[in-house]
Structures are given as C-alpha cells and as structure tokens.
C-alpha cells in the first residue's frame, strides 16, 4: 500500500470544514480512493465530536457515513450527526431488530432530512475511539 497523504490537501479540507470534520472527510476520501480497501464505495468512517443543537448547546454526536454515499467523494452531507449519548444507551438492550435499529438511528439524527446512517452506526458509537475506520478490504474479506 502506498501513502496518498498530502499535507496541503489535509490542510485545505480542515480550512474548508473545520479541523475535525475536515480531517474525517479527507481521510475518508483517501480510504475510498483505494479499491483494495473498499468494494464499490463500501466501508464506513465516523467521527465523535460536539454538535450544536437548537438551544445552542454543544452535545456529543456521532458523525457516521450515510448509506449510499461513496467514501471517495464524501462531503459533509454524507456524515449525518446522531445523538451519541442516546446511541450509547442502546447497549443496554438485549436485542434490537434491524427495522428497530434503523428507526432508532433515523429518529436520533440532529437533522431529520439527513441521509440514513450506516447500519454499522452502533458499532461506531460503541467503539471508544474518536475516529473509526471500517473498510471492506479484499484481503480481509478473503479470509
């Protein structure tokens, strides 16, 4: 694997969208540009950061790639923000059907018109890292 990192491109993304979101978009695009790492635009990336709600409060949020968005061409709209505090509470459930999980994700978006978060959004919420990368690399899928 060859690094495609560019300090100038990373800086430009951060200047355009802010440090955290810009970094997430830039690194997502790097992953998405390598077909050995993602199949057909697949894979997901996320960021845990603050989101300002309607009351002007900074609340914990998960920005996770929405279904149907291509990592290689990701824009901010492809990383809808969800209420992270609520998602963390869902771990207490013994089970959650796929339909119920999609409902919980859709109803806990900060923007009702945002894209539908990836089905793996809960995994991204529960992993404690601020930035999470989940790809569908050929080598791993072959195993």
mmCIF file of C-alpha atoms in Angstrom:
data_model
loop_
_atom_site.group_PDB
_atom_site.id
_atom_site.type_symbol
_atom_site.label_atom_id
_atom_site.label_comp_id
_atom_site.label_asym_id
_atom_site.label_seq_id
_atom_site.Cartn_x
_atom_site.Cartn_y
_atom_site.Cartn_z
ATOM 1 C CA UNK A 1 0.000 0.000 0.000
ATOM 2 C CA UNK A 2 1.329 3.411 -0.927
ATOM 3 C CA UNK A 3 0.521 6.509 1.141
ATOM 4 C CA UNK A 4 -1.570 9.093 -0.701
ATOM 5 C CA UNK A 5 -1.384 11.584 2.187
ATOM 6 C CA UNK A 6 -0.852 15.228 1.263
ATOM 7 C CA UNK A 7 -0.300 17.821 3.998
ATOM 8 C CA UNK A 8 -1.588 20.517 1.651
ATOM 9 C CA UNK A 9 -4.807 18.616 0.843
ATOM 10 C CA UNK A 10 -5.373 17.789 4.513
ATOM 11 C CA UNK A 11 -4.904 21.454 5.453
ATOM 12 C CA UNK A 12 -7.304 22.543 2.715
ATOM 13 C CA UNK A 13 -10.002 20.158 3.954
ATOM 14 C CA UNK A 14 -9.590 21.409 7.529
ATOM 15 C CA UNK A 15 -9.767 25.027 6.380
ATOM 16 C CA UNK A 16 -12.935 24.284 4.427
ATOM 17 C CA UNK A 17 -14.839 22.193 7.003
ATOM 18 C CA UNK A 18 -13.036 22.673 10.333
ATOM 19 C CA UNK A 19 -10.324 20.569 11.881
ATOM 20 C CA UNK A 20 -12.292 17.507 12.993
ATOM 21 C CA UNK A 21 -14.785 17.235 10.134
ATOM 22 C CA UNK A 22 -12.195 18.247 7.547
ATOM 23 C CA UNK A 23 -9.795 15.569 8.803
ATOM 24 C CA UNK A 24 -12.564 12.954 8.731
ATOM 25 C CA UNK A 25 -13.631 13.838 5.201
ATOM 26 C CA UNK A 26 -10.055 13.918 3.918
ATOM 27 C CA UNK A 27 -9.091 10.555 5.436
ATOM 28 C CA UNK A 28 -12.387 9.011 4.313
ATOM 29 C CA UNK A 29 -11.665 10.057 0.753
ATOM 30 C CA UNK A 30 -8.174 8.569 0.978
ATOM 31 C CA UNK A 31 -9.622 5.227 2.075
ATOM 32 C CA UNK A 32 -12.347 5.356 -0.557
ATOM 33 C CA UNK A 33 -9.854 6.085 -3.329
ATOM 34 C CA UNK A 34 -8.143 2.718 -2.845
ATOM 35 C CA UNK A 35 -10.215 -0.081 -4.417
ATOM 36 C CA UNK A 36 -8.230 -2.684 -2.473
ATOM 37 C CA UNK A 37 -9.650 -1.221 0.744
ATOM 38 C CA UNK A 38 -13.261 -0.617 -0.213
ATOM 39 C CA UNK A 39 -15.513 -2.564 -2.530
ATOM 40 C CA UNK A 40 -17.938 -0.490 -4.617
ATOM 41 C CA UNK A 41 -17.650 2.567 -2.346
ATOM 42 C CA UNK A 42 -18.254 0.416 0.708
ATOM 43 C CA UNK A 43 -16.871 0.809 4.153
ATOM 44 C CA UNK A 44 -17.716 3.361 6.772
ATOM 45 C CA UNK A 45 -15.944 6.081 8.672
ATOM 46 C CA UNK A 46 -17.043 8.087 11.673
ATOM 47 C CA UNK A 47 -16.115 10.908 13.988
ATOM 48 C CA UNK A 48 -17.182 11.663 17.545
ATOM 49 C CA UNK A 49 -17.396 15.403 18.115
ATOM 50 C CA UNK A 50 -19.700 18.062 19.503
ATOM 51 C CA UNK A 51 -22.800 19.187 17.635
ATOM 52 C CA UNK A 52 -24.612 22.403 18.438
ATOM 53 C CA UNK A 53 -28.316 21.757 18.970
ATOM 54 C CA UNK A 54 -31.198 24.230 18.543
ATOM 55 C CA UNK A 55 -30.641 25.531 22.086
ATOM 56 C CA UNK A 56 -27.040 26.403 21.308
ATOM 57 C CA UNK A 57 -25.746 23.552 23.459
ATOM 58 C CA UNK A 58 -22.735 21.525 22.386
ATOM 59 C CA UNK A 59 -23.857 17.902 22.700
ATOM 60 C CA UNK A 60 -21.915 14.694 21.989
ATOM 61 C CA UNK A 61 -22.527 13.498 18.448
ATOM 62 C CA UNK A 62 -21.542 10.674 16.157
ATOM 63 C CA UNK A 63 -20.943 11.707 12.552
ATOM 64 C CA UNK A 64 -21.081 8.473 10.559
ATOM 65 C CA UNK A 65 -21.135 7.799 6.824
ATOM 66 C CA UNK A 66 -24.636 7.517 5.491
ATOM 67 C CA UNK A 67 -25.749 4.614 3.347
ATOM 68 C CA UNK A 68 -25.383 5.236 -0.360
ATOM 69 C CA UNK A 69 -22.516 7.713 -0.060
ATOM 70 C CA UNK A 70 -19.175 6.944 -1.678
ATOM 71 C CA UNK A 71 -16.149 7.331 0.615
ATOM 72 C CA UNK A 72 -14.014 8.503 -2.307
ATOM 73 C CA UNK A 73 -16.234 11.543 -2.896
ATOM 74 C CA UNK A 74 -17.534 12.137 0.635
ATOM 75 C CA UNK A 75 -18.913 15.574 1.536
ATOM 76 C CA UNK A 76 -20.273 16.761 4.918
ATOM 77 C CA UNK A 77 -23.817 15.710 3.931
ATOM 78 C CA UNK A 78 -22.523 12.128 3.828
ATOM 79 C CA UNK A 79 -21.697 12.230 7.551
ATOM 80 C CA UNK A 80 -25.027 12.842 9.309
ATOM 81 C CA UNK A 81 -24.864 13.649 13.023
ATOM 82 C CA UNK A 82 -26.605 11.467 15.602
ATOM 83 C CA UNK A 83 -27.177 11.871 19.332
ATOM 84 C CA UNK A 84 -24.205 9.896 20.674
ATOM 85 C CA UNK A 85 -25.455 9.854 24.282
ATOM 86 C CA UNK A 86 -28.634 8.110 23.179
ATOM 87 C CA UNK A 87 -26.814 5.604 20.960
ATOM 88 C CA UNK A 88 -24.578 4.609 23.873
ATOM 89 C CA UNK A 89 -27.659 3.848 25.977
ATOM 90 C CA UNK A 90 -28.861 1.323 23.385
ATOM 91 C CA UNK A 91 -26.155 -1.091 24.568
ATOM 92 C CA UNK A 92 -28.423 -1.939 27.489
ATOM 93 C CA UNK A 93 -30.887 -3.684 25.166
ATOM 94 C CA UNK A 94 -30.698 -7.456 24.940
ATOM 95 C CA UNK A 95 -31.637 -7.322 21.253
ATOM 96 C CA UNK A 96 -32.755 -4.914 18.580
ATOM 97 C CA UNK A 97 -34.202 -5.949 15.234
ATOM 98 C CA UNK A 98 -32.808 -4.423 12.049
ATOM 99 C CA UNK A 99 -36.006 -2.423 11.491
ATOM 100 C CA UNK A 100 -35.989 -1.133 15.074
ATOM 101 C CA UNK A 101 -32.305 -0.239 14.808
ATOM 102 C CA UNK A 102 -32.872 1.777 11.621
ATOM 103 C CA UNK A 103 -35.769 3.528 13.364
ATOM 104 C CA UNK A 104 -33.591 4.410 16.370
ATOM 105 C CA UNK A 105 -30.904 5.785 14.071
ATOM 106 C CA UNK A 106 -33.341 7.810 11.949
ATOM 107 C CA UNK A 107 -35.185 9.246 14.961
ATOM 108 C CA UNK A 108 -31.968 10.323 16.690
ATOM 109 C CA UNK A 109 -30.476 12.308 13.841
ATOM 110 C CA UNK A 110 -29.977 16.002 14.548
ATOM 111 C CA UNK A 111 -31.310 16.752 11.039
ATOM 112 C CA UNK A 112 -34.456 14.875 10.029
ATOM 113 C CA UNK A 113 -33.614 15.283 6.335
ATOM 114 C CA UNK A 114 -30.115 13.788 6.636
ATOM 115 C CA UNK A 115 -29.145 10.569 4.914
ATOM 116 C CA UNK A 116 -29.765 7.274 6.681
ATOM 117 C CA UNK A 117 -26.765 6.371 8.827
ATOM 118 C CA UNK A 118 -24.850 3.215 8.057
ATOM 119 C CA UNK A 119 -26.277 0.049 9.572
ATOM 120 C CA UNK A 120 -22.948 -0.249 11.439
ATOM 121 C CA UNK A 121 -23.505 3.111 13.204
ATOM 122 C CA UNK A 122 -23.983 1.479 16.603
ATOM 123 C CA UNK A 123 -20.637 -0.302 16.325
ATOM 124 C CA UNK A 124 -19.022 3.054 15.531
ATOM 125 C CA UNK A 125 -20.776 4.612 18.541
ATOM 126 C CA UNK A 126 -19.681 1.884 20.921
ATOM 127 C CA UNK A 127 -16.019 1.819 19.897
ATOM 128 C CA UNK A 128 -14.444 4.446 22.174
ATOM 129 C CA UNK A 129 -12.075 5.939 19.578
ATOM 130 C CA UNK A 130 -12.862 9.407 18.249
ATOM 131 C CA UNK A 131 -12.175 8.394 14.622
ATOM 132 C CA UNK A 132 -13.260 4.930 13.432
ATOM 133 C CA UNK A 133 -12.480 3.436 10.019
ATOM 134 C CA UNK A 134 -14.301 0.327 8.815
ATOM 135 C CA UNK A 135 -13.430 -0.877 5.349
ATOM 136 C CA UNK A 136 -14.247 -3.897 3.278
ATOM 137 C CA UNK A 137 -10.699 -4.749 2.265
ATOM 138 C CA UNK A 138 -10.323 -7.556 -0.274
ATOM 139 C CA UNK A 139 -7.652 -9.277 1.815
ATOM 140 C CA UNK A 140 -9.836 -9.390 4.946
ATOM 141 C CA UNK A 141 -12.964 -10.486 3.068
ATOM 142 C CA UNK A 142 -10.977 -13.316 1.506
ATOM 143 C CA UNK A 143 -10.265 -14.712 4.951
#
